C-alpha cells in the first residue's frame, strides 16, 4: 500500500502527537481517530422516550401533510392559470 505526505500546522501536529499512543504510528493514530469519529448511525435508534417519539412522529406527519396539501394547491392553481390562458387563445374575440 502506498503512502502520502500531508502538511499540518504545528499546533495540529502537537495535538495529534499528544493523542498518539506510545507504540502507535501517526497512520495508526489517524486511522483510530477516524474510526472513533464515524459512529454507527443506527446507535441512536430507540433513544427517545415513547411520548417524545410519538410527539415527533405526529409533528413530522402533520408537516408532510401540510407540505403535500400546499404543493397540490399550488399545482392546481398553476394548471387553472394555464387552462385559462389556453381558453383565451381559442376565443376569437380576443384574437
PDB file of C-alpha atoms in Angstrom:
ATOM      1  CA  UNK A   1       0.000   0.000   0.000  1.00  0.00           C
ATOM      2  CA  UNK A   2       1.291   3.467  -0.855  1.00  0.00           C
ATOM      3  CA  UNK A   3       1.836   6.419   1.425  1.00  0.00           C
ATOM      4  CA  UNK A   4       1.025  10.122   1.197  1.00  0.00           C
ATOM      5  CA  UNK A   5       2.698  13.089   2.809  1.00  0.00           C
ATOM      6  CA  UNK A   6       0.431  15.757   4.288  1.00  0.00           C
ATOM      7  CA  UNK A   7       1.237  19.137   5.767  1.00  0.00           C
ATOM      8  CA  UNK A   8      -0.037  20.087   9.207  1.00  0.00           C
ATOM      9  CA  UNK A   9       0.178  23.289  11.162  1.00  0.00           C
ATOM     10  CA  UNK A  10       2.465  22.960  14.178  1.00  0.00           C
ATOM     11  CA  UNK A  11      -0.424  23.257  16.640  1.00  0.00           C
ATOM     12  CA  UNK A  12      -2.374  20.471  14.902  1.00  0.00           C
ATOM     13  CA  UNK A  13       0.706  18.248  14.853  1.00  0.00           C
ATOM     14  CA  UNK A  14       1.202  18.798  18.599  1.00  0.00           C
ATOM     15  CA  UNK A  15      -2.454  17.923  19.293  1.00  0.00           C
ATOM     16  CA  UNK A  16      -2.128  14.709  17.267  1.00  0.00           C
ATOM     17  CA  UNK A  17       1.177  13.849  18.917  1.00  0.00           C
ATOM     18  CA  UNK A  18      -0.432  14.260  22.356  1.00  0.00           C
ATOM     19  CA  UNK A  19      -3.146  11.731  21.422  1.00  0.00           C
ATOM     20  CA  UNK A  20      -0.719   9.221  19.908  1.00  0.00           C
ATOM     21  CA  UNK A  21      -0.092   6.088  21.952  1.00  0.00           C
ATOM     22  CA  UNK A  22       3.493   5.017  22.698  1.00  0.00           C
ATOM     23  CA  UNK A  23       3.859   2.277  20.082  1.00  0.00           C
ATOM     24  CA  UNK A  24       1.372   3.787  17.623  1.00  0.00           C
ATOM     25  CA  UNK A  25       2.371   5.299  14.286  1.00  0.00           C
ATOM     26  CA  UNK A  26       0.756   8.506  13.067  1.00  0.00           C
ATOM     27  CA  UNK A  27      -1.050   6.465  10.405  1.00  0.00           C
ATOM     28  CA  UNK A  28      -2.488   4.201  13.087  1.00  0.00           C
ATOM     29  CA  UNK A  29      -3.435   7.256  15.156  1.00  0.00           C
ATOM     30  CA  UNK A  30      -5.282   8.928  12.290  1.00  0.00           C
ATOM     31  CA  UNK A  31      -6.986   5.652  11.419  1.00  0.00           C
ATOM     32  CA  UNK A  32      -8.110   5.194  15.035  1.00  0.00           C
ATOM     33  CA  UNK A  33      -9.374   8.760  15.286  1.00  0.00           C
ATOM     34  CA  UNK A  34     -11.301   8.404  12.048  1.00  0.00           C
ATOM     35  CA  UNK A  35     -12.906   5.178  13.256  1.00  0.00           C
ATOM     36  CA  UNK A  36     -13.859   6.861  16.538  1.00  0.00           C
ATOM     37  CA  UNK A  37     -15.418   9.817  14.710  1.00  0.00           C
ATOM     38  CA  UNK A  38     -17.528   7.668  12.379  1.00  0.00           C
ATOM     39  CA  UNK A  39     -20.127   6.167  14.706  1.00  0.00           C
ATOM     40  CA  UNK A  40     -22.759   3.753  13.522  1.00  0.00           C
ATOM     41  CA  UNK A  41     -25.804   5.871  12.643  1.00  0.00           C
ATOM     42  CA  UNK A  42     -28.079   3.114  13.950  1.00  0.00           C
ATOM     43  CA  UNK A  43     -26.796   3.501  17.531  1.00  0.00           C
ATOM     44  CA  UNK A  44     -29.214   6.376  18.226  1.00  0.00           C
ATOM     45  CA  UNK A  45     -32.380   4.448  17.398  1.00  0.00           C
ATOM     46  CA  UNK A  46     -34.735   3.910  20.299  1.00  0.00           C
ATOM     47  CA  UNK A  47     -33.187   6.607  22.479  1.00  0.00           C
ATOM     48  CA  UNK A  48     -36.272   8.858  22.589  1.00  0.00           C
ATOM     49  CA  UNK A  49     -38.811   8.182  25.294  1.00  0.00           C
ATOM     50  CA  UNK A  50     -42.070   6.775  23.897  1.00  0.00           C
ATOM     51  CA  UNK A  51     -44.049  10.009  24.433  1.00  0.00           C
ATOM     52  CA  UNK A  52     -41.424  12.171  22.725  1.00  0.00           C
ATOM     53  CA  UNK A  53     -41.167   9.733  19.828  1.00  0.00           C
ATOM     54  CA  UNK A  54     -44.937   9.794  19.335  1.00  0.00           C
ATOM     55  CA  UNK A  55     -44.977  13.605  19.502  1.00  0.00           C
ATOM     56  CA  UNK A  56     -42.152  13.852  16.974  1.00  0.00           C
ATOM     57  CA  UNK A  57     -43.942  11.386  14.678  1.00  0.00           C
ATOM     58  CA  UNK A  58     -47.131  13.490  14.862  1.00  0.00           C
ATOM     59  CA  UNK A  59     -45.227  16.700  14.088  1.00  0.00           C
ATOM     60  CA  UNK A  60     -43.467  15.126  11.096  1.00  0.00           C
ATOM     61  CA  UNK A  61     -46.717  13.655   9.804  1.00  0.00           C
ATOM     62  CA  UNK A  62     -48.523  16.998  10.127  1.00  0.00           C
ATOM     63  CA  UNK A  63     -45.662  18.792   8.389  1.00  0.00           C
ATOM     64  CA  UNK A  64     -45.691  16.314   5.498  1.00  0.00           C
ATOM     65  CA  UNK A  65     -49.468  16.652   5.121  1.00  0.00           C
ATOM     66  CA  UNK A  66     -49.300  20.462   5.071  1.00  0.00           C
ATOM     67  CA  UNK A  67     -46.451  20.380   2.554  1.00  0.00           C
ATOM     68  CA  UNK A  68     -48.299  17.937   0.316  1.00  0.00           C
ATOM     69  CA  UNK A  69     -51.533  19.948   0.532  1.00  0.00           C
ATOM     70  CA  UNK A  70     -49.669  23.160  -0.261  1.00  0.00           C
ATOM     71  CA  UNK A  71     -47.935  21.615  -3.252  1.00  0.00           C
ATOM     72  CA  UNK A  72     -51.203  20.204  -4.561  1.00  0.00           C
ATOM     73  CA  UNK A  73     -52.929  23.561  -4.146  1.00  0.00           C
ATOM     74  CA  UNK A  74     -50.170  25.439  -5.987  1.00  0.00           C
ATOM     75  CA  UNK A  75     -50.139  22.839  -8.749  1.00  0.00           C
ATOM     76  CA  UNK A  76     -53.903  23.135  -9.205  1.00  0.00           C
ATOM     77  CA  UNK A  77     -53.671  26.947  -9.300  1.00  0.00           C
ATOM     78  CA  UNK A  78     -50.938  26.759 -11.936  1.00  0.00           C
ATOM     79  CA  UNK A  79     -52.976  24.314 -14.024  1.00  0.00           C
ATOM     80  CA  UNK A  80     -56.028  26.584 -13.794  1.00  0.00           C
ATOM     81  CA  UNK A  81     -53.988  29.584 -14.937  1.00  0.00           C
ATOM     82  CA  UNK A  82     -52.571  27.620 -17.850  1.00  0.00           C
ATOM     83  CA  UNK A  83     -56.035  26.348 -18.747  1.00  0.00           C
ATOM     84  CA  UNK A  84     -57.435  29.910 -18.661  1.00  0.00           C
ATOM     85  CA  UNK A  85     -54.609  31.086 -20.938  1.00  0.00           C
ATOM     86  CA  UNK A  86     -55.331  28.247 -23.379  1.00  0.00           C
ATOM     87  CA  UNK A  87     -59.032  29.182 -23.488  1.00  0.00           C
ATOM     88  CA  UNK A  88     -58.203  32.844 -24.115  1.00  0.00           C
ATOM     89  CA  UNK A  89     -56.124  31.834 -27.145  1.00  0.00           C
ATOM     90  CA  UNK A  90     -59.139  29.892 -28.510  1.00  0.00           C
ATOM     91  CA  UNK A  91     -61.536  32.851 -28.106  1.00  0.00           C
ATOM     92  CA  UNK A  92     -61.914  34.618 -31.499  1.00  0.00           C
ATOM     93  CA  UNK A  93     -62.979  37.871 -29.741  1.00  0.00           C
ATOM     94  CA  UNK A  94     -59.548  38.224 -28.032  1.00  0.00           C
ATOM     95  CA  UNK A  95     -57.510  37.123 -31.044  1.00  0.00           C
TER      96      UNK A  95
END
